[in-house]
Amino acid sequence: MDESEIISRFLDHNLNISPEAISTLRSGEDANAMVEAIIKNVVSMEVRPAVVTPEVIGTIKDTGINEEAPTVLDDNKEVVVKKPRRRTEASEVDSDLKILTDRDVTDKSFSKGTIEGFVSYFNDRYTRLSKILKERDQMKDVGEIERTKTGGSDGEVKVIGMVNDVRTTRKGHILIQLEDPSGTIASLVRKQDFELIRLTQALVKDEVIGVIGTMYKDLLMVNDLLFPDLPMGRAPKRSEDPVAAALISDIHIGSSEFIGDAFEKFIRWIRGELGSQKQKELAGKVKYLVIGGDLVDGVGIYPGQEEELTIKDIYKQYEALAADLSRVPDEVEIIISPGNHDAVRQAEPQPAIMEEFAPAFYEDPRIHMVGNPCYAQVHGVNIVTYHGRSLDDIISTIPDQSYQKPDEAMGYILQKRHLAPIYGGKVPMSPEKHDFMLLEDPPDILHSGHVHTVGVRPYRGTTIINSGTFQSQTSFQRKMNMKPHPGVIPVVDLQAHRTTLMRFM
Ligand code: D5M
Ligand code: FE
Ligand code: ZN
């Protein structure tokens, strides 16, 4: 690749590259692939560097995303009589997995769906999110909405409220109705405040925000708007041991669109039977396999599903998956969280898949059956797994969101510190006394699925990952022009905090 070609490739993505970085790229092997990888990583950065320098390239090489497609090296044609025990890094390390069961709804759902139930659910959501907002310096002296209104002060007012409604006025200003336990207030963002108007684009009903402004009659004129968000300058926790986690979801066993070949390749790779030396080494580090829901296609999930099933019995669907998982190496701990196609209630938070439907999972000591969402600590690294049904609502509500970049939509989950910020959208929700979907602590890894596309991006110290699917495009998705990314698996080295995308198609 010559210099002008490299410059123009970067310019195609509105990126500038320094002459030193060009020489770095040209001197390495396979400059072409490197240029692609660097562009992809820089584009996904939360704060893009003004110029791509050798330092930027170095950082990406250390912590960025890389991609691997395994090549078949051995065909297993010869009969192996004696086979030494496979010694992998993962088999030398003790498991260190903690499921935070007090944050898991399994065996803890007491919701009766009464009015009182909704009131206490929203109170819990408001109280805990406002606590996160109050930790911010700007929000320290926040007041109650009702007092702010009647106080009639000319000075600055600060409130924390749940968003009841957002609308554009005839003159193009944005009017936000906020509510706290004391009352409601109308707040106005003036159309000429471009930066604030941009922030209001991300507002959704039922999220909790902080507003700073001044009263004009009974209208709060907004000067600043704060999301609970993640703190800045936080580094993700890393494992001290050389272990990795493979994150998958949406296998959809039983569906006629389930891609058995790709799943078989994945199982063979994790067994160390497939791939280059480097890819086998990564497989050898995998000590955790996290499955984020939609393990099977289920039955009776949508009208006419039966015609699209190759396994029509849900027990047999789980049996087929259990047979595959039994071939995962012994040292791998498997965490199973449900999705909307699994054999458990649809309302979120969802308890673990019931033993009645998947007894084999309950018999295997390596398999950990958890709810959706699941909060886990793996070698000190906080991993939140949430199937991701709320992404349908986020993508259809917030401007510029699409199924092709699920990681960007997942960023709003972190900004709002809530896995399902919009109540009463497409996500059926169970109003528990305690809001299990609220992100009390910043996760190191946020893992979702559901939308069947893959996306990875860093966001304020958290790595956001959507783990795609093993199901090819369904007739429904064809109608909706949704293009899945089947057979792509994110694998996170928990020591280096580095994600590799393994491609099995
Ligand atoms: O959903 C996979 C993706 O397809 C997810 O983004 C929702 C969308 N989907 C699939 N079926 C439907 C229906 N019937 N209505 C609306 N959206 C749908 P999965 O959970 O794997 O079915
Ligand atoms: Fe799915
Ligand atoms: Zn789903």
Short mmCIF file of C-alpha atoms and ligand atoms in Angstrom, two decimals:
data_model
loop_
_atom_site.label_atom_id
_atom_site.label_comp_id
_atom_site.label_asym_id
_atom_site.label_seq_id
_atom_site.Cartn_x
_atom_site.Cartn_y
_atom_site.Cartn_z
CA MET A 1 0.00 0.00 0.00
CA ASP A 2 1.41 3.39 -0.84
CA GLU A 3 1.18 6.49 1.26
CA SER A 4 -1.62 8.22 -0.67
CA GLU A 5 -3.74 5.07 -0.58
CA ILE A 6 -3.43 4.88 3.22
CA ILE A 7 -4.28 8.59 3.59
CA SER A 8 -7.35 8.28 1.39
CA ARG A 9 -8.61 5.19 3.25
CA PHE A 10 -8.45 7.16 6.51
CA LEU A 11 -10.01 10.24 4.91
CA ASP A 12 -12.93 8.07 3.75
CA HIS A 13 -13.78 7.83 7.47
CA ASN A 14 -13.02 11.50 8.22
CA LEU A 15 -9.80 10.53 9.99
CA ASN A 16 -6.41 12.21 9.80
CA ILE A 17 -3.23 10.17 10.02
CA SER A 18 0.25 11.39 10.90
CA PRO A 19 3.24 10.70 8.59
CA GLU A 20 4.90 8.65 11.40
CA ALA A 21 1.79 6.49 11.70
CA ILE A 22 1.80 5.92 7.93
CA SER A 23 5.37 4.63 8.10
CA THR A 24 4.44 2.41 11.07
CA LEU A 25 1.60 0.89 9.07
CA ARG A 26 3.69 0.48 5.90
CA SER A 27 6.56 -1.21 7.70
CA GLY A 28 4.35 -3.85 9.32
CA GLU A 29 3.23 -7.01 7.58
CA ASP A 30 -0.20 -7.08 5.94
CA ALA A 31 -0.63 -3.29 5.91
CA ASN A 32 -4.00 -3.69 4.25
CA ALA A 33 -5.58 -5.64 7.10
CA MET A 34 -3.89 -3.42 9.66
CA VAL A 35 -5.30 -0.26 8.08
CA GLU A 36 -8.80 -1.79 8.15
CA ALA A 37 -8.43 -2.89 11.77
CA ILE A 38 -7.11 0.50 12.92
CA ILE A 39 -9.94 2.36 11.14
CA LYS A 40 -12.54 0.06 12.64
CA ASN A 41 -11.15 0.56 16.15
CA VAL A 42 -10.76 4.33 15.88
CA VAL A 43 -14.28 4.73 14.49
CA SER A 44 -15.67 2.86 17.48
CA MET A 45 -13.84 5.03 20.03
CA GLU A 46 -15.98 7.20 22.26
CA VAL A 47 -13.53 10.07 21.91
CA ARG A 48 -11.89 9.88 18.50
CA PRO A 49 -8.31 11.15 18.31
CA ALA A 50 -7.84 14.24 16.09
CA VAL A 51 -4.94 12.52 14.37
CA VAL A 52 -4.07 8.83 14.27
CA THR A 53 -0.51 8.67 15.60
CA PRO A 54 1.81 5.70 16.28
CA GLU A 55 0.73 6.00 19.95
CA VAL A 56 -2.92 5.55 18.97
CA ILE A 57 -1.97 2.49 16.91
CA GLY A 58 0.01 1.14 19.87
CA THR A 59 -2.95 1.55 22.23
CA ILE A 60 -5.25 -0.23 19.78
CA LYS A 61 -2.77 -3.09 19.46
CA ASP A 62 -2.73 -3.37 23.27
CA THR A 63 -6.41 -3.11 24.10
CA GLY A 64 -8.44 -2.87 20.91
CA ILE A 65 -10.65 -5.23 18.99
CA ASN A 66 -9.15 -7.77 16.62
CA GLU A 67 -10.82 -10.27 14.38
CA GLU A 68 -10.04 -13.88 13.68
CA ALA A 69 -11.46 -16.37 11.25
CA PRO A 70 -10.35 -19.89 12.17
CA THR A 71 -8.85 -22.04 9.45
CA VAL A 72 -9.27 -25.79 9.59
CA LEU A 73 -5.82 -27.24 10.17
CA ASP A 74 -6.53 -30.83 11.06
CA ASP A 75 -9.27 -32.88 9.57
CA ASN A 76 -9.10 -35.53 12.31
CA LYS A 77 -8.67 -38.21 9.68
CA GLU A 78 -6.14 -40.36 11.49
CA VAL A 79 -7.18 -42.53 14.40
CA VAL A 80 -5.56 -41.19 17.54
CA VAL A 81 -4.84 -43.99 19.97
CA LYS A 82 -2.99 -42.11 22.67
CA LYS A 83 -3.80 -38.52 23.28
CA PRO A 84 -2.08 -36.53 26.01
CA ARG A 85 -4.42 -34.56 28.24
CA ARG A 86 -4.93 -31.11 26.79
CA ARG A 87 -3.08 -28.65 28.96
CA THR A 88 -4.49 -25.19 28.53
CA GLU A 89 -4.00 -21.99 30.47
CA ALA A 90 -7.62 -22.19 31.58
CA SER A 91 -7.19 -25.71 32.99
CA GLU A 92 -4.28 -24.51 35.16
CA VAL A 93 -6.32 -21.74 36.78
CA ASP A 94 -8.93 -22.19 39.52
CA SER A 95 -12.42 -20.96 38.74
CA ASP A 96 -13.28 -17.63 40.30
CA LEU A 97 -16.93 -16.95 39.59
CA LYS A 98 -19.41 -15.16 41.79
CA ILE A 99 -23.04 -14.77 40.76
CA LEU A 100 -24.54 -11.85 42.69
CA THR A 101 -27.70 -13.75 43.61
CA ASP A 102 -29.20 -10.86 45.58
CA ARG A 103 -29.45 -9.05 42.24
CA ASP A 104 -31.07 -12.05 40.52
CA VAL A 105 -34.85 -12.40 40.43
CA THR A 106 -34.79 -16.22 40.38
CA ASP A 107 -36.91 -17.39 43.36
CA LYS A 108 -37.47 -13.75 44.33
CA SER A 109 -40.39 -12.54 42.22
CA PHE A 110 -43.13 -11.25 44.51
CA SER A 111 -44.85 -8.93 42.04
CA LYS A 112 -48.61 -9.18 42.02
CA GLY A 113 -49.06 -6.49 39.37
CA THR A 114 -51.24 -4.34 41.64
CA ILE A 115 -51.33 -0.52 41.60
CA GLU A 116 -49.39 -0.48 44.88
CA GLY A 117 -46.85 -2.73 43.18
CA PHE A 118 -46.29 -0.20 40.38
CA VAL A 119 -45.99 2.67 42.83
CA SER A 120 -43.35 0.94 44.92
CA TYR A 121 -41.50 -0.19 41.76
CA PHE A 122 -41.27 3.39 40.42
CA ASN A 123 -40.35 4.72 43.87
CA ASP A 124 -37.46 2.29 44.04
CA ARG A 125 -36.34 3.21 40.52
CA TYR A 126 -36.53 6.95 41.29
CA THR A 127 -34.82 6.74 44.68
CA ARG A 128 -31.87 4.66 43.51
CA LEU A 129 -31.27 6.58 40.26
CA SER A 130 -31.53 9.93 42.04
CA LYS A 131 -28.96 8.67 44.53
CA ILE A 132 -26.55 8.09 41.62
CA LEU A 133 -27.27 11.61 40.31
CA LYS A 134 -26.81 13.18 43.75
CA GLU A 135 -23.24 11.89 43.84
CA ARG A 136 -22.40 14.44 41.17
CA ASP A 137 -21.03 17.74 42.49
CA GLN A 138 -23.46 19.77 40.39
CA MET A 139 -26.43 17.97 41.94
CA LYS A 140 -25.49 18.14 45.61
CA ASP A 141 -28.03 20.81 46.66
CA VAL A 142 -30.96 19.47 44.66
CA GLY A 143 -34.48 20.31 45.83
CA GLU A 144 -37.95 18.82 45.69
CA ILE A 145 -39.96 19.73 42.60
CA GLU A 146 -42.99 21.07 44.52
CA ARG A 147 -40.84 23.33 46.74
CA THR A 148 -38.95 24.63 43.70
CA LYS A 149 -42.23 25.64 42.06
CA THR A 150 -43.70 27.46 45.03
CA GLY A 151 -40.42 28.92 46.24
CA GLY A 152 -40.61 31.53 43.46
CA SER A 153 -36.88 32.21 43.71
CA ASP A 154 -35.05 34.04 40.93
CA GLY A 155 -31.89 32.04 41.44
CA GLU A 156 -30.72 28.70 40.14
CA VAL A 157 -32.88 25.61 40.83
CA LYS A 158 -31.92 21.97 40.66
CA VAL A 159 -34.30 19.03 40.46
CA ILE A 160 -34.13 15.32 39.78
CA GLY A 161 -37.16 13.92 38.02
CA MET A 162 -38.53 10.99 36.11
CA VAL A 163 -39.36 11.93 32.51
CA ASN A 164 -43.13 11.77 32.04
CA ASP A 165 -43.27 13.28 28.59
CA VAL A 166 -41.03 14.95 26.02
CA ARG A 167 -42.45 17.00 23.18
CA THR A 168 -41.45 19.69 20.69
CA THR A 169 -43.44 22.91 20.99
CA ARG A 170 -44.86 24.73 17.96
CA LYS A 171 -41.91 27.13 18.12
CA GLY A 172 -39.38 24.30 18.15
CA HIS A 173 -38.42 24.30 21.84
CA ILE A 174 -38.39 21.03 23.78
CA LEU A 175 -40.80 20.67 26.68
CA ILE A 176 -39.99 18.01 29.29
CA GLN A 177 -42.49 16.99 31.99
CA LEU A 178 -40.61 15.85 35.08
CA GLU A 179 -41.97 14.13 38.16
CA ASP A 180 -40.58 13.35 41.60
CA PRO A 181 -42.45 12.08 44.69
CA SER A 182 -43.44 15.66 45.58
CA GLY A 183 -45.01 16.67 42.24
CA THR A 184 -44.45 17.50 38.58
CA ILE A 185 -42.84 20.38 36.72
CA ALA A 186 -42.66 21.50 33.09
CA SER A 187 -39.16 22.34 31.92
CA LEU A 188 -38.20 23.97 28.66
CA VAL A 189 -35.04 23.63 26.56
CA ARG A 190 -34.75 26.59 24.20
CA LYS A 191 -34.25 25.71 20.56
CA GLN A 192 -31.18 27.97 20.28
CA ASP A 193 -29.35 25.92 22.96
CA PHE A 194 -28.02 23.48 20.38
CA GLU A 195 -25.91 21.40 22.75
CA LEU A 196 -28.86 20.90 25.15
CA ILE A 197 -31.24 20.17 22.28
CA ARG A 198 -28.82 17.46 21.15
CA LEU A 199 -28.94 15.92 24.63
CA THR A 200 -32.76 15.96 24.63
CA GLN A 201 -32.74 13.76 21.50
CA ALA A 202 -31.66 10.88 23.72
CA LEU A 203 -34.43 11.42 26.29
CA VAL A 204 -36.92 8.60 26.77
CA LYS A 205 -39.99 8.26 28.92
CA ASP A 206 -39.47 6.92 32.48
CA GLU A 207 -35.76 7.64 32.73
CA VAL A 208 -34.49 9.72 35.63
CA ILE A 209 -32.46 12.89 34.92
CA GLY A 210 -31.13 15.92 36.72
CA VAL A 211 -32.04 19.42 35.52
CA ILE A 212 -30.45 22.73 36.46
CA GLY A 213 -32.16 25.95 35.43
CA THR A 214 -34.09 29.05 36.46
CA MET A 215 -37.82 29.52 37.06
CA TYR A 216 -39.77 31.70 34.68
CA LYS A 217 -43.33 31.83 36.08
CA ASP A 218 -44.06 28.11 36.59
CA LEU A 219 -41.75 26.95 33.82
CA LEU A 220 -38.26 25.66 34.54
CA MET A 221 -35.93 27.10 31.88
CA VAL A 222 -33.20 24.48 31.45
CA ASN A 223 -29.55 25.50 31.60
CA ASP A 224 -28.11 22.03 32.06
CA LEU A 225 -29.31 18.46 31.85
CA LEU A 226 -27.59 15.48 33.46
CA PHE A 227 -27.94 11.74 32.92
CA PRO A 228 -26.96 9.34 35.71
CA ASP A 229 -24.35 7.93 33.27
CA LEU A 230 -21.02 6.31 34.11
CA PRO A 231 -18.28 8.33 35.76
CA MET A 232 -15.46 9.56 33.50
CA GLY A 233 -11.90 8.31 33.82
CA ARG A 234 -12.73 4.84 35.15
CA ALA A 235 -10.57 1.92 34.01
CA PRO A 236 -12.12 -1.55 33.75
CA LYS A 237 -11.07 -4.15 36.32
CA ARG A 238 -8.83 -6.87 34.95
CA SER A 239 -8.22 -10.47 35.92
CA GLU A 240 -4.87 -11.35 37.44
CA ASP A 241 -5.09 -14.78 35.77
CA PRO A 242 -4.76 -15.50 32.06
CA VAL A 243 -8.41 -16.36 31.41
CA ALA A 244 -10.95 -15.43 28.77
CA ALA A 245 -14.72 -15.43 28.45
CA ALA A 246 -16.58 -16.39 25.26
CA LEU A 247 -19.84 -14.46 25.04
CA ILE A 248 -22.67 -15.89 22.96
CA SER A 249 -26.46 -15.58 22.69
CA ASP A 250 -29.41 -16.33 20.41
CA ILE A 251 -28.43 -19.85 19.41
CA HIS A 252 -32.07 -20.65 18.52
CA ILE A 253 -31.68 -24.43 18.47
CA GLY A 254 -34.76 -25.99 16.91
CA SER A 255 -35.25 -23.19 14.38
CA SER A 256 -34.92 -24.13 10.71
CA GLU A 257 -32.61 -21.10 10.47
CA PHE A 258 -30.23 -22.39 13.19
CA ILE A 259 -26.78 -22.69 11.57
CA GLY A 260 -25.55 -25.99 12.98
CA ASP A 261 -22.27 -25.88 11.01
CA ALA A 262 -21.19 -22.61 12.59
CA PHE A 263 -22.13 -23.82 16.09
CA GLU A 264 -20.24 -27.07 15.52
CA LYS A 265 -17.16 -25.11 14.43
CA PHE A 266 -17.47 -22.98 17.57
CA ILE A 267 -17.60 -26.10 19.76
CA ARG A 268 -14.59 -27.59 17.96
CA TRP A 269 -12.66 -24.33 18.33
CA ILE A 270 -13.38 -24.12 22.06
CA ARG A 271 -12.21 -27.77 22.33
CA GLY A 272 -8.90 -26.74 20.75
CA GLU A 273 -9.52 -28.75 17.59
CA LEU A 274 -9.82 -25.91 15.13
CA GLY A 275 -7.85 -22.83 14.17
CA SER A 276 -4.32 -21.46 13.92
CA GLN A 277 -1.86 -21.79 16.78
CA LYS A 278 -2.84 -18.34 18.03
CA GLN A 279 -6.56 -19.11 17.81
CA LYS A 280 -6.04 -22.38 19.68
CA GLU A 281 -4.15 -20.52 22.38
CA LEU A 282 -7.10 -18.18 22.79
CA ALA A 283 -9.45 -21.18 23.00
CA GLY A 284 -7.17 -22.58 25.69
CA LYS A 285 -7.69 -19.44 27.76
CA VAL A 286 -11.49 -19.68 27.65
CA LYS A 287 -12.61 -20.52 31.16
CA TYR A 288 -16.11 -19.01 30.96
CA LEU A 289 -18.84 -19.40 28.39
CA VAL A 290 -21.67 -16.93 28.95
CA ILE A 291 -24.94 -17.53 27.11
CA GLY A 292 -27.19 -14.46 27.05
CA GLY A 293 -30.57 -15.95 26.22
CA ASP A 294 -32.57 -17.40 23.31
CA LEU A 295 -30.80 -20.74 23.69
CA VAL A 296 -33.59 -22.44 21.78
CA ASP A 297 -36.24 -21.16 19.39
CA GLY A 298 -38.92 -22.38 21.80
CA VAL A 299 -42.50 -23.17 20.86
CA GLY A 300 -45.53 -20.91 20.55
CA ILE A 301 -43.43 -17.75 20.64
CA TYR A 302 -45.11 -16.23 17.57
CA PRO A 303 -48.03 -17.30 15.36
CA GLY A 304 -47.07 -19.86 12.71
CA GLN A 305 -43.71 -20.63 14.38
CA GLU A 306 -44.29 -24.36 14.04
CA GLU A 307 -43.61 -24.24 10.28
CA GLU A 308 -40.15 -22.77 10.95
CA LEU A 309 -39.08 -25.39 13.51
CA THR A 310 -36.95 -28.46 12.82
CA ILE A 311 -37.32 -29.59 16.46
CA LYS A 312 -40.91 -29.00 17.52
CA ASP A 313 -40.59 -30.24 21.10
CA ILE A 314 -39.06 -27.76 23.55
CA TYR A 315 -37.65 -30.54 25.78
CA LYS A 316 -35.82 -31.96 22.72
CA GLN A 317 -34.53 -28.49 21.81
CA TYR A 318 -32.85 -28.17 25.22
CA GLU A 319 -31.61 -31.79 25.00
CA ALA A 320 -29.91 -31.01 21.68
CA LEU A 321 -28.15 -28.01 23.21
CA ALA A 322 -27.16 -30.02 26.32
CA ALA A 323 -25.52 -32.61 24.03
CA ASP A 324 -23.43 -29.88 22.37
CA LEU A 325 -22.52 -28.21 25.67
CA SER A 326 -21.40 -31.56 27.12
CA ARG A 327 -18.54 -31.42 24.61
CA VAL A 328 -17.25 -28.08 25.94
CA PRO A 329 -13.98 -28.78 27.84
CA ASP A 330 -14.32 -29.62 31.52
CA GLU A 331 -12.51 -26.55 32.81
CA VAL A 332 -15.08 -24.17 31.27
CA GLU A 333 -17.80 -22.78 33.54
CA ILE A 334 -21.02 -22.18 31.61
CA ILE A 335 -23.41 -19.41 32.65
CA ILE A 336 -26.91 -19.68 31.20
CA SER A 337 -29.29 -16.70 31.29
CA PRO A 338 -32.67 -16.76 29.50
CA GLY A 339 -34.19 -14.72 26.66
CA ASN A 340 -37.67 -14.25 25.29
CA HIS A 341 -37.59 -17.58 23.40
CA ASP A 342 -36.73 -19.62 26.51
CA ALA A 343 -38.90 -21.71 28.79
CA VAL A 344 -39.62 -19.17 31.50
CA ARG A 345 -41.92 -16.19 31.94
CA GLN A 346 -41.48 -13.41 29.36
CA ALA A 347 -41.79 -10.52 31.82
CA GLU A 348 -38.46 -9.00 32.83
CA PRO A 349 -36.59 -9.55 35.05
CA GLN A 350 -36.76 -13.22 34.06
CA PRO A 351 -35.95 -16.04 36.46
CA ALA A 352 -33.63 -18.85 35.33
CA ILE A 353 -34.88 -21.38 32.74
CA MET A 354 -36.96 -23.91 34.67
CA GLU A 355 -35.48 -27.26 35.65
CA GLU A 356 -38.51 -29.06 34.28
CA PHE A 357 -37.62 -28.03 30.73
CA ALA A 358 -33.86 -28.45 30.91
CA PRO A 359 -32.99 -31.05 33.57
CA ALA A 360 -29.62 -31.82 31.95
CA PHE A 361 -28.40 -28.29 32.66
CA TYR A 362 -29.22 -28.69 36.34
CA GLU A 363 -27.31 -31.96 36.55
CA ASP A 364 -24.07 -30.52 35.15
CA PRO A 365 -21.98 -28.91 37.91
CA ARG A 366 -20.23 -26.66 35.37
CA ILE A 367 -23.50 -25.07 34.32
CA HIS A 368 -24.82 -22.13 36.33
CA MET A 369 -28.48 -21.31 35.74
CA VAL A 370 -29.15 -17.61 36.32
CA GLY A 371 -31.87 -15.05 35.64
CA ASN A 372 -32.03 -12.25 33.09
CA PRO A 373 -30.37 -9.89 33.87
CA CYS A 374 -27.41 -11.55 35.59
CA TYR A 375 -24.72 -9.75 37.57
CA ALA A 376 -21.54 -11.81 37.79
CA GLN A 377 -18.01 -11.25 39.01
CA VAL A 378 -15.43 -13.28 37.15
CA HIS A 379 -11.87 -13.02 38.50
CA GLY A 380 -12.90 -9.60 39.85
CA VAL A 381 -14.32 -8.43 36.49
CA ASN A 382 -17.96 -7.31 36.68
CA ILE A 383 -19.98 -8.75 33.82
CA VAL A 384 -23.63 -7.78 33.38
CA THR A 385 -25.53 -10.06 31.01
CA TYR A 386 -28.92 -8.85 29.80
CA HIS A 387 -30.71 -10.49 26.87
CA GLY A 388 -31.46 -7.08 25.37
CA ARG A 389 -35.14 -6.90 24.53
CA SER A 390 -35.20 -3.19 25.48
CA LEU A 391 -32.89 -2.55 22.52
CA ASP A 392 -35.94 -2.87 20.24
CA ASP A 393 -37.46 0.12 22.10
CA ILE A 394 -34.24 2.11 22.25
CA ILE A 395 -33.57 1.62 18.53
CA SER A 396 -37.09 2.63 17.55
CA THR A 397 -37.25 5.63 19.93
CA ILE A 398 -33.87 7.39 19.87
CA PRO A 399 -32.90 9.07 16.56
CA ASP A 400 -30.10 7.59 14.40
CA GLN A 401 -30.13 4.22 16.15
CA SER A 402 -30.13 1.05 14.06
CA TYR A 403 -29.93 -2.72 14.38
CA GLN A 404 -26.61 -2.53 12.55
CA LYS A 405 -24.89 -0.83 15.53
CA PRO A 406 -26.35 -2.44 18.66
CA ASP A 407 -23.32 -1.37 20.71
CA GLU A 408 -24.25 2.29 20.23
CA ALA A 409 -27.84 1.61 21.37
CA MET A 410 -26.41 -0.25 24.39
CA GLY A 411 -24.50 2.92 25.29
CA TYR A 412 -27.86 4.49 26.23
CA ILE A 413 -28.39 1.69 28.76
CA LEU A 414 -25.21 2.87 30.48
CA GLN A 415 -26.06 6.57 30.11
CA LYS A 416 -29.44 5.96 31.76
CA ARG A 417 -28.02 3.35 34.20
CA HIS A 418 -31.01 1.14 33.42
CA LEU A 419 -31.28 -2.02 31.30
CA ALA A 420 -34.85 -1.24 30.22
CA PRO A 421 -35.32 2.52 30.66
CA ILE A 422 -38.65 2.77 28.80
CA TYR A 423 -41.50 1.20 30.79
CA GLY A 424 -44.38 -0.27 28.83
CA GLY A 425 -42.74 -0.42 25.40
CA LYS A 426 -42.19 -3.78 23.72
CA VAL A 427 -40.67 -5.21 26.90
CA PRO A 428 -43.17 -6.83 29.22
CA MET A 429 -42.02 -5.92 32.72
CA SER A 430 -42.83 -7.25 36.13
CA PRO A 431 -42.98 -4.40 38.67
CA GLU A 432 -40.90 -5.94 41.46
CA LYS A 433 -40.42 -4.00 44.72
CA HIS A 434 -36.73 -3.87 43.91
CA ASP A 435 -35.74 -2.75 40.40
CA PHE A 436 -33.43 -5.54 39.23
CA MET A 437 -32.78 -3.77 35.92
CA LEU A 438 -31.08 -0.76 37.46
CA LEU A 439 -27.29 -0.57 37.04
CA GLU A 440 -26.23 0.25 40.58
CA ASP A 441 -22.50 -0.15 39.83
CA PRO A 442 -20.68 0.49 36.56
CA PRO A 443 -20.07 -2.86 34.85
CA ASP A 444 -16.69 -3.70 33.31
CA ILE A 445 -18.46 -5.63 30.55
CA LEU A 446 -22.07 -5.16 29.42
CA HIS A 447 -23.15 -8.19 27.38
CA SER A 448 -26.41 -8.39 25.42
CA GLY A 449 -27.87 -10.23 22.46
CA HIS A 450 -31.43 -10.34 21.12
CA VAL A 451 -30.95 -8.09 18.07
CA HIS A 452 -28.79 -10.75 16.31
CA THR A 453 -26.08 -8.28 15.27
CA VAL A 454 -22.56 -8.01 16.67
CA GLY A 455 -21.10 -4.82 18.08
CA VAL A 456 -18.22 -3.99 20.39
CA ARG A 457 -17.24 -0.58 21.73
CA PRO A 458 -15.60 0.99 24.74
CA TYR A 459 -17.74 3.43 26.72
CA ARG A 460 -16.34 5.26 29.76
CA GLY A 461 -14.34 2.29 30.99
CA THR A 462 -16.97 -0.35 30.16
CA THR A 463 -16.69 -2.67 27.18
CA ILE A 464 -20.07 -2.94 25.48
CA ILE A 465 -20.62 -6.19 23.59
CA ASN A 466 -23.52 -7.56 21.61
CA SER A 467 -22.88 -11.20 20.87
CA GLY A 468 -24.90 -11.79 17.69
CA THR A 469 -26.51 -15.12 16.90
CA PHE A 470 -26.30 -18.58 15.35
CA GLN A 471 -29.55 -18.06 13.44
CA SER A 472 -29.63 -16.87 9.83
CA GLN A 473 -32.16 -14.30 8.65
CA THR A 474 -35.74 -15.32 9.48
CA SER A 475 -38.73 -14.48 7.30
CA PHE A 476 -39.77 -11.85 9.85
CA GLN A 477 -36.32 -10.24 9.76
CA ARG A 478 -36.37 -10.29 5.95
CA LYS A 479 -39.65 -8.36 5.99
CA MET A 480 -38.19 -5.83 8.45
CA ASN A 481 -34.91 -5.61 6.45
CA MET A 482 -32.93 -6.74 9.53
CA LYS A 483 -29.56 -8.24 8.58
CA PRO A 484 -28.18 -10.56 11.26
CA HIS A 485 -24.46 -11.29 11.82
CA PRO A 486 -24.52 -15.04 12.49
CA GLY A 487 -21.52 -17.06 13.67
CA VAL A 488 -19.42 -14.19 15.06
CA ILE A 489 -18.33 -14.70 18.66
CA PRO A 490 -16.75 -12.06 20.89
CA VAL A 491 -14.09 -13.51 23.17
CA VAL A 492 -12.78 -11.26 25.93
CA ASP A 493 -9.33 -11.82 27.38
CA LEU A 494 -10.16 -10.81 30.96
CA GLN A 495 -6.53 -10.15 31.83
CA ALA A 496 -5.73 -7.85 28.90
CA HIS A 497 -9.35 -6.62 28.67
CA ARG A 498 -9.14 -7.18 24.94
CA THR A 499 -11.92 -8.48 22.69
CA THR A 500 -11.38 -10.79 19.71
CA LEU A 501 -14.18 -11.51 17.25
CA MET A 502 -14.01 -15.15 16.16
CA ARG A 503 -15.80 -15.78 12.87
CA PHE A 504 -17.27 -19.25 12.33
CA MET A 505 -19.21 -18.78 9.09
O1 D5M B 1 -35.58 -11.37 18.11
C1 D5M B 1 -34.62 -11.10 17.14
C2 D5M B 1 -34.81 -9.70 16.61
O2 D5M B 1 -35.93 -9.67 15.72
C3 D5M B 1 -35.14 -8.68 17.67
O3 D5M B 1 -34.55 -7.44 17.34
C4 D5M B 1 -36.63 -8.53 17.64
C5 D5M B 1 -36.98 -8.85 16.23
N1 D5M B 1 -38.23 -9.61 16.15
C6 D5M B 1 -38.33 -10.92 15.89
N2 D5M B 1 -39.62 -11.29 15.85
C7 D5M B 1 -40.36 -10.18 16.09
C8 D5M B 1 -41.76 -9.89 16.16
N3 D5M B 1 -42.68 -10.83 15.96
N4 D5M B 1 -42.12 -8.63 16.43
C9 D5M B 1 -41.21 -7.66 16.60
N5 D5M B 1 -39.88 -7.87 16.54
C10 D5M B 1 -39.46 -9.11 16.29
P1 D5M B 1 -35.83 -12.80 18.78
O4 D5M B 1 -36.03 -12.53 20.21
O5 D5M B 1 -34.67 -13.66 18.51
O6 D5M B 1 -37.07 -13.33 18.13
FE FE B 2 -32.99 -14.13 19.53
ZN ZN B 3 -34.54 -12.43 21.73
#
